[in-house]
PDB file of C-alpha atoms and ligand atoms in Angstrom:
ATOM      1  CA  UNK E 229     -40.269  24.757   8.052  1.00 63.00           C
ATOM      2  CA  UNK E 230     -40.308  27.674  10.533  1.00 68.00           C
ATOM      3  CA  UNK E 231     -41.903  30.940   9.423  1.00 69.00           C
ATOM      4  CA  UNK E 232     -39.694  32.910   7.042  1.00 65.00           C
ATOM      5  CA  UNK E 233     -38.253  29.915   5.204  1.00 63.00           C
ATOM      6  CA  UNK E 234     -39.405  29.247   1.688  1.00 63.00           C
ATOM      7  CA  UNK E 235     -38.527  26.660  -0.885  1.00 65.00           C
ATOM      8  CA  UNK E 236     -38.047  28.937  -3.846  1.00 65.00           C
ATOM      9  CA  UNK E 237     -36.191  26.742  -6.315  1.00 70.00           C
ATOM     10  CA  UNK E 238     -38.548  26.072  -9.188  1.00 78.00           C
ATOM     11  CA  UNK E 239     -38.389  22.493 -10.439  1.00 83.00           C
ATOM     12  CA  UNK E 240     -39.662  23.643 -13.836  1.00 89.00           C
ATOM     13  CA  UNK E 241     -36.954  26.325 -14.179  1.00 87.00           C
ATOM     14  CA  UNK E 242     -34.233  23.816 -13.354  1.00 85.00           C
ATOM     15  CA  UNK E 243     -35.741  21.168 -15.648  1.00 90.00           C
ATOM     16  CA  UNK E 244     -36.017  23.712 -18.465  1.00 92.00           C
ATOM     17  CA  UNK E 245     -32.361  24.655 -18.109  1.00 91.00           C
ATOM     18  CA  UNK E 246     -31.149  21.042 -17.921  1.00 91.00           C
ATOM     19  CA  UNK E 247     -33.273  19.820 -20.809  1.00 91.00           C
ATOM     20  CA  UNK E 248     -32.012  22.702 -22.934  1.00 95.00           C
ATOM     21  CA  UNK E 249     -28.609  20.987 -22.916  1.00 96.00           C
ATOM     22  CA  UNK E 250     -27.576  18.138 -25.216  1.00 97.00           C
ATOM     23  CA  UNK E 251     -28.356  14.540 -24.270  1.00 97.00           C
ATOM     24  CA  UNK E 252     -24.658  13.672 -23.817  1.00 97.00           C
ATOM     25  CA  UNK E 253     -24.272  16.329 -21.102  1.00 97.00           C
ATOM     26  CA  UNK E 254     -27.570  15.445 -19.404  1.00 96.00           C
ATOM     27  CA  UNK E 255     -26.573  11.758 -19.300  1.00 97.00           C
ATOM     28  CA  UNK E 256     -23.147  12.673 -17.917  1.00 97.00           C
ATOM     29  CA  UNK E 257     -24.814  14.671 -15.138  1.00 95.00           C
ATOM     30  CA  UNK E 258     -27.361  11.923 -14.457  1.00 95.00           C
ATOM     31  CA  UNK E 259     -24.712   9.214 -14.313  1.00 96.00           C
ATOM     32  CA  UNK E 260     -22.726  11.424 -11.920  1.00 95.00           C
ATOM     33  CA  UNK E 261     -25.808  11.825  -9.688  1.00 94.00           C
ATOM     34  CA  UNK E 262     -26.455   8.076  -9.601  1.00 95.00           C
ATOM     35  CA  UNK E 263     -22.829   7.407  -8.707  1.00 95.00           C
ATOM     36  CA  UNK E 264     -22.727   9.965  -5.899  1.00 93.00           C
ATOM     37  CA  UNK E 265     -25.950   8.572  -4.461  1.00 93.00           C
ATOM     38  CA  UNK E 266     -24.165   5.198  -4.293  1.00 94.00           C
ATOM     39  CA  UNK E 267     -21.192   6.867  -2.590  1.00 92.00           C
ATOM     40  CA  UNK E 268     -23.453   8.657  -0.107  1.00 91.00           C
ATOM     41  CA  UNK E 269     -24.927   5.346   1.023  1.00 94.00           C
ATOM     42  CA  UNK E 270     -21.466   3.872   1.555  1.00 92.00           C
ATOM     43  CA  UNK E 271     -20.226   6.971   3.398  1.00 89.00           C
ATOM     44  CA  UNK E 272     -23.208   7.616   5.637  1.00 90.00           C
ATOM     45  CA  UNK E 273     -25.215   4.410   6.086  1.00 94.00           C
ATOM     46  CA  UNK E 274     -23.361   1.285   4.932  1.00 92.00           C
ATOM     47  CA  UNK E 275     -21.031   0.769   7.899  1.00 90.00           C
ATOM     48  CA  UNK E 276     -22.569   3.364  10.206  1.00 92.00           C
ATOM     49  CA  UNK E 277     -23.118   2.251  13.779  1.00 92.00           C
ATOM     50  CA  UNK E 278     -26.126   3.042  15.905  1.00 93.00           C
ATOM     51  CA  UNK E 279     -28.679   3.442  13.121  1.00 94.00           C
ATOM     52  CA  UNK E 280     -32.006   1.669  13.164  1.00 95.00           C
ATOM     53  CA  UNK E 281     -31.540  -1.774  11.559  1.00 94.00           C
ATOM     54  CA  UNK E 282     -34.800  -1.346   9.659  1.00 96.00           C
ATOM     55  CA  UNK E 283     -33.671   2.059   8.363  1.00 94.00           C
ATOM     56  CA  UNK E 284     -30.366   0.544   7.258  1.00 95.00           C
ATOM     57  CA  UNK E 285     -32.143  -2.308   5.544  1.00 95.00           C
ATOM     58  CA  UNK E 286     -34.459   0.018   3.616  1.00 96.00           C
ATOM     59  CA  UNK E 287     -31.472   2.017   2.373  1.00 95.00           C
ATOM     60  CA  UNK E 288     -29.496  -1.122   1.540  1.00 96.00           C
ATOM     61  CA  UNK E 289     -32.225  -2.205  -0.856  1.00 96.00           C
ATOM     62  CA  UNK E 290     -32.597   1.327  -2.182  1.00 94.00           C
ATOM     63  CA  UNK E 291     -28.836   1.342  -2.816  1.00 95.00           C
ATOM     64  CA  UNK E 292     -29.086  -1.918  -4.752  1.00 95.00           C
ATOM     65  CA  UNK E 293     -31.972  -0.606  -6.815  1.00 94.00           C
ATOM     66  CA  UNK E 294     -30.147   2.665  -7.504  1.00 93.00           C
ATOM     67  CA  UNK E 295     -27.087   0.754  -8.698  1.00 95.00           C
ATOM     68  CA  UNK E 296     -29.172  -0.382 -11.660  1.00 96.00           C
ATOM     69  CA  UNK E 297     -29.805   3.258 -12.578  1.00 95.00           C
ATOM     70  CA  UNK E 298     -26.064   3.920 -12.511  1.00 95.00           C
ATOM     71  CA  UNK E 299     -25.451   0.964 -14.830  1.00 96.00           C
ATOM     72  CA  UNK E 300     -28.206   2.009 -17.247  1.00 97.00           C
ATOM     73  CA  UNK E 301     -27.025   5.637 -17.310  1.00 96.00           C
ATOM     74  CA  UNK E 302     -23.510   4.496 -18.053  1.00 96.00           C
ATOM     75  CA  UNK E 303     -24.717   2.369 -20.988  1.00 97.00           C
ATOM     76  CA  UNK E 304     -26.898   5.197 -22.295  1.00 97.00           C
ATOM     77  CA  UNK E 305     -24.118   7.752 -21.982  1.00 97.00           C
ATOM     78  CA  UNK E 306     -21.705   5.539 -23.947  1.00 97.00           C
ATOM     79  CA  UNK E 307     -24.378   4.918 -26.570  1.00 97.00           C
ATOM     80  CA  UNK E 308     -25.029   8.654 -26.909  1.00 97.00           C
ATOM     81  CA  UNK E 309     -21.302   9.292 -27.124  1.00 97.00           C
ATOM     82  CA  UNK E 310     -21.083   6.951 -30.130  1.00 97.00           C
ATOM     83  CA  UNK E 311     -23.461   9.288 -32.000  1.00 97.00           C
ATOM     84  CA  UNK E 312     -20.976  12.178 -31.830  1.00 95.00           C
ATOM     85  CA  UNK E 313     -19.091  12.206 -35.090  1.00 93.00           C
ATOM     86  CA  UNK E 314     -16.653  15.096 -34.706  1.00 91.00           C
ATOM     87  CA  UNK E 315     -14.381  16.675 -32.121  1.00 89.00           C
ATOM     88  CA  UNK E 316     -16.441  19.859 -32.444  1.00 93.00           C
ATOM     89  CA  UNK E 317     -19.610  18.020 -31.432  1.00 95.00           C
ATOM     90  CA  UNK E 318     -17.901  16.539 -28.377  1.00 95.00           C
ATOM     91  CA  UNK E 319     -16.479  19.975 -27.536  1.00 96.00           C
ATOM     92  CA  UNK E 320     -20.004  21.402 -27.591  1.00 97.00           C
ATOM     93  CA  UNK E 321     -21.223  18.532 -25.398  1.00 97.00           C
ATOM     94  CA  UNK E 322     -18.432  19.273 -22.897  1.00 97.00           C
ATOM     95  CA  UNK E 323     -19.469  22.961 -22.967  1.00 97.00           C
ATOM     96  CA  UNK E 324     -22.986  21.895 -22.032  1.00 97.00           C
ATOM     97  CA  UNK E 325     -21.718  19.716 -19.171  1.00 96.00           C
ATOM     98  CA  UNK E 326     -19.669  22.643 -17.848  1.00 96.00           C
ATOM     99  CA  UNK E 327     -22.764  24.881 -18.068  1.00 95.00           C
ATOM    100  CA  UNK E 328     -24.702  22.316 -16.003  1.00 93.00           C
ATOM    101  CA  UNK E 329     -21.954  22.226 -13.353  1.00 89.00           C
ATOM    102  CA  UNK E 330     -21.929  26.053 -13.210  1.00 88.00           C
ATOM    103  CA  UNK E 331     -25.703  26.095 -12.794  1.00 85.00           C
ATOM    104  CA  UNK E 332     -25.546  23.526  -9.957  1.00 79.00           C
ATOM    105  CA  UNK E 333     -22.838  25.368  -8.061  1.00 76.00           C
ATOM    106  CA  UNK E 334     -24.992  28.500  -7.668  1.00 71.00           C
ATOM    107  CA  UNK E 335     -27.157  26.819  -5.033  1.00 64.00           C
ATOM    108  CA  UNK E 336     -27.975  27.675  -2.345  1.00 60.00           C
ATOM    109  CA  UNK E 337     -27.723  31.405  -3.066  1.00 57.00           C
ATOM    110  CA  UNK E 338     -26.486  33.885  -0.473  1.00 52.00           C
ATOM    111  CA  UNK E 339     -29.142  35.360   1.850  1.00 50.00           C
ATOM    112  CA  UNK E 340     -30.304  38.644   0.389  1.00 50.00           C
ATOM    113  CA  UNK E 341     -28.637  37.846  -2.957  1.00 50.00           C
ATOM    114  CA  UNK E 342     -31.795  36.276  -4.181  1.00 44.00           C
ATOM    115  CA  UNK E 343     -35.027  35.050  -2.748  1.00 41.00           C
ATOM    116  CA  UNK E 344     -33.501  31.581  -2.618  1.00 45.00           C
ATOM    117  CA  UNK E 345     -31.457  32.265   0.508  1.00 49.00           C
ATOM    118  CA  UNK E 346     -31.228  29.376   2.955  1.00 55.00           C
ATOM    119  CA  UNK E 347     -32.066  31.504   6.000  1.00 57.00           C
ATOM    120  CA  UNK E 348     -35.213  33.481   6.669  1.00 56.00           C
ATOM    121  CA  UNK E 349     -34.983  36.994   5.308  1.00 56.00           C
ATOM    122  CA  UNK E 350     -35.634  38.486   8.724  1.00 57.00           C
ATOM    123  CA  UNK E 351     -33.853  36.192  11.134  1.00 61.00           C
ATOM    124  CA  UNK E 352     -33.507  38.256  14.284  1.00 63.00           C
ATOM    125  CA  UNK E 353     -31.779  35.452  16.186  1.00 70.00           C
ATOM    126  CA  UNK E 354     -28.595  35.730  14.100  1.00 71.00           C
ATOM    127  CA  UNK E 355     -26.486  38.692  13.098  1.00 76.00           C
ATOM    128  CA  UNK E 356     -25.296  39.271   9.523  1.00 75.00           C
ATOM    129  CA  UNK E 357     -21.923  37.639  10.260  1.00 81.00           C
ATOM    130  CA  UNK E 358     -23.498  34.452  11.599  1.00 80.00           C
ATOM    131  CA  UNK E 359     -25.892  34.348   8.662  1.00 76.00           C
ATOM    132  CA  UNK E 360     -22.950  34.553   6.255  1.00 80.00           C
ATOM    133  CA  UNK E 361     -21.155  31.774   8.149  1.00 83.00           C
ATOM    134  CA  UNK E 362     -24.188  29.513   8.013  1.00 80.00           C
ATOM    135  CA  UNK E 363     -24.563  30.213   4.312  1.00 80.00           C
ATOM    136  CA  UNK E 364     -20.887  29.505   3.575  1.00 85.00           C
ATOM    137  CA  UNK E 365     -21.020  26.226   5.512  1.00 87.00           C
ATOM    138  CA  UNK E 366     -24.168  25.072   3.768  1.00 84.00           C
ATOM    139  CA  UNK E 367     -22.852  26.062   0.354  1.00 86.00           C
ATOM    140  CA  UNK E 368     -19.668  24.086   0.964  1.00 91.00           C
ATOM    141  CA  UNK E 369     -21.647  21.048   2.121  1.00 90.00           C
ATOM    142  CA  UNK E 370     -23.972  21.232  -0.889  1.00 88.00           C
ATOM    143  CA  UNK E 371     -21.041  21.556  -3.281  1.00 91.00           C
ATOM    144  CA  UNK E 372     -19.345  18.532  -1.741  1.00 92.00           C
ATOM    145  CA  UNK E 373     -22.473  16.425  -1.600  1.00 90.00           C
ATOM    146  CA  UNK E 374     -24.035  17.244  -4.955  1.00 90.00           C
ATOM    147  CA  UNK E 375     -21.088  17.989  -7.236  1.00 92.00           C
ATOM    148  CA  UNK E 376     -17.580  17.234  -5.986  1.00 93.00           C
ATOM    149  CA  UNK E 377     -18.209  13.870  -4.273  1.00 92.00           C
ATOM    150  CA  UNK E 378     -19.616  12.560  -7.568  1.00 93.00           C
ATOM    151  CA  UNK E 379     -16.926  14.088  -9.760  1.00 93.00           C
ATOM    152  CA  UNK E 380     -14.309  12.380  -7.581  1.00 93.00           C
ATOM    153  CA  UNK E 381     -15.857   8.921  -7.892  1.00 93.00           C
ATOM    154  CA  UNK E 382     -13.275   6.682  -9.583  1.00 94.00           C
ATOM    155  CA  UNK E 383     -15.960   5.144 -11.831  1.00 95.00           C
ATOM    156  CA  UNK E 384     -17.109   8.561 -13.034  1.00 96.00           C
ATOM    157  CA  UNK E 385     -13.548   9.733 -13.648  1.00 96.00           C
ATOM    158  CA  UNK E 386     -12.761   6.556 -15.557  1.00 96.00           C
ATOM    159  CA  UNK E 387     -15.848   6.861 -17.753  1.00 96.00           C
ATOM    160  CA  UNK E 388     -15.348  10.551 -18.442  1.00 97.00           C
ATOM    161  CA  UNK E 389     -11.687  10.004 -19.297  1.00 97.00           C
ATOM    162  CA  UNK E 390     -12.674   7.296 -21.794  1.00 96.00           C
ATOM    163  CA  UNK E 391     -15.050   9.694 -23.594  1.00 96.00           C
ATOM    164  CA  UNK E 392     -13.179  13.016 -23.735  1.00 96.00           C
ATOM    165  CA  UNK E 393      -9.677  14.041 -24.782  1.00 95.00           C
ATOM    166  CA  UNK E 394      -7.072  15.618 -22.515  1.00 96.00           C
ATOM    167  CA  UNK E 395      -7.968  19.189 -23.468  1.00 96.00           C
ATOM    168  CA  UNK E 396     -11.666  18.583 -22.819  1.00 96.00           C
ATOM    169  CA  UNK E 397     -10.869  16.905 -19.482  1.00 96.00           C
ATOM    170  CA  UNK E 398      -8.737  19.922 -18.629  1.00 96.00           C
ATOM    171  CA  UNK E 399     -11.651  22.264 -19.290  1.00 96.00           C
ATOM    172  CA  UNK E 400     -13.957  20.201 -17.053  1.00 95.00           C
ATOM    173  CA  UNK E 401     -11.355  20.144 -14.270  1.00 94.00           C
ATOM    174  CA  UNK E 402     -10.926  23.897 -14.605  1.00 94.00           C
ATOM    175  CA  UNK E 403     -14.687  24.354 -14.117  1.00 93.00           C
ATOM    176  CA  UNK E 404     -14.563  22.143 -11.021  1.00 93.00           C
ATOM    177  CA  UNK E 405     -11.444  23.843  -9.624  1.00 92.00           C
ATOM    178  CA  UNK E 406     -13.221  26.566  -7.619  1.00 90.00           C
ATOM    179  CA  UNK E 407     -15.333  23.872  -5.941  1.00 91.00           C
ATOM    180  CA  UNK E 408     -12.518  21.641  -4.730  1.00 92.00           C
ATOM    181  CA  UNK E 409     -12.213  23.539  -1.433  1.00 92.00           C
ATOM    182  CA  UNK E 410     -15.454  21.715  -0.517  1.00 93.00           C
ATOM    183  CA  UNK E 411     -13.700  18.347  -0.104  1.00 92.00           C
ATOM    184  CA  UNK E 412     -14.049  17.572   3.630  1.00 88.00           C
ATOM    185  CA  UNK E 413     -10.819  17.221   5.565  1.00 83.00           C
ATOM    186  CA  UNK E 414     -11.574  13.575   6.466  1.00 76.00           C
ATOM    187  CA  UNK E 415     -11.733  12.769   2.723  1.00 73.00           C
ATOM    188  CA  UNK E 416      -8.440  14.514   2.050  1.00 72.00           C
ATOM    189  CA  UNK E 417      -6.768  12.533   4.840  1.00 69.00           C
ATOM    190  CA  UNK E 418      -8.284   9.236   3.626  1.00 70.00           C
ATOM    191  CA  UNK E 419      -7.049   9.887   0.093  1.00 70.00           C
ATOM    192  CA  UNK E 420      -3.556  10.716   1.281  1.00 70.00           C
ATOM    193  CA  UNK E 421      -3.426   7.464   3.269  1.00 70.00           C
ATOM    194  CA  UNK E 422      -4.736   5.493   0.252  1.00 71.00           C
ATOM    195  CA  UNK E 423      -1.965   6.902  -1.943  1.00 65.00           C
TER     196      UNK E 423
HETATM  197 FE1  FE2 G 196     -31.725   6.745  -9.396  1.00 75.09          FE
END
């Protein structure tokens, strides 16, 4: 990375936060991650033209291997769900999942807001306005790639809907609401055509 950039996110801090949440919520997040990684392959590599055939082949086999993780996470999540014996326990698990989503959506932080800005602190090649624009664009892309694209996966929605009640689903959707602007226009158009 050029001088001035730093990778400040601490893996241990993130792991500590995530592992402080209940297993149900951690498995929900993990299953969501596995499913969006499957979707990313389909969207960016599967049918893409002009990529190196070897590169495509490597990712095809990675995709197949990752699909096993998605299946295992789904089984584990359902098994963990069966251990919840009251609506209050599932409510608390949903609270934890919402807390994980809120934690994820903070990244990357605004330049100057914290030391985890995505631009160098003293970037003389860009004015404050351009720096804000770059930050907003990156934040939107991160939110789409790492949260919203997974939450919109039909398999994830189906699973989640089978495990929570309408009120709990409503609370999760409310937490995701402020992130839905991150859906790229091409996705919105594709969904409208599909419906
Ligand atoms: Fe995986």
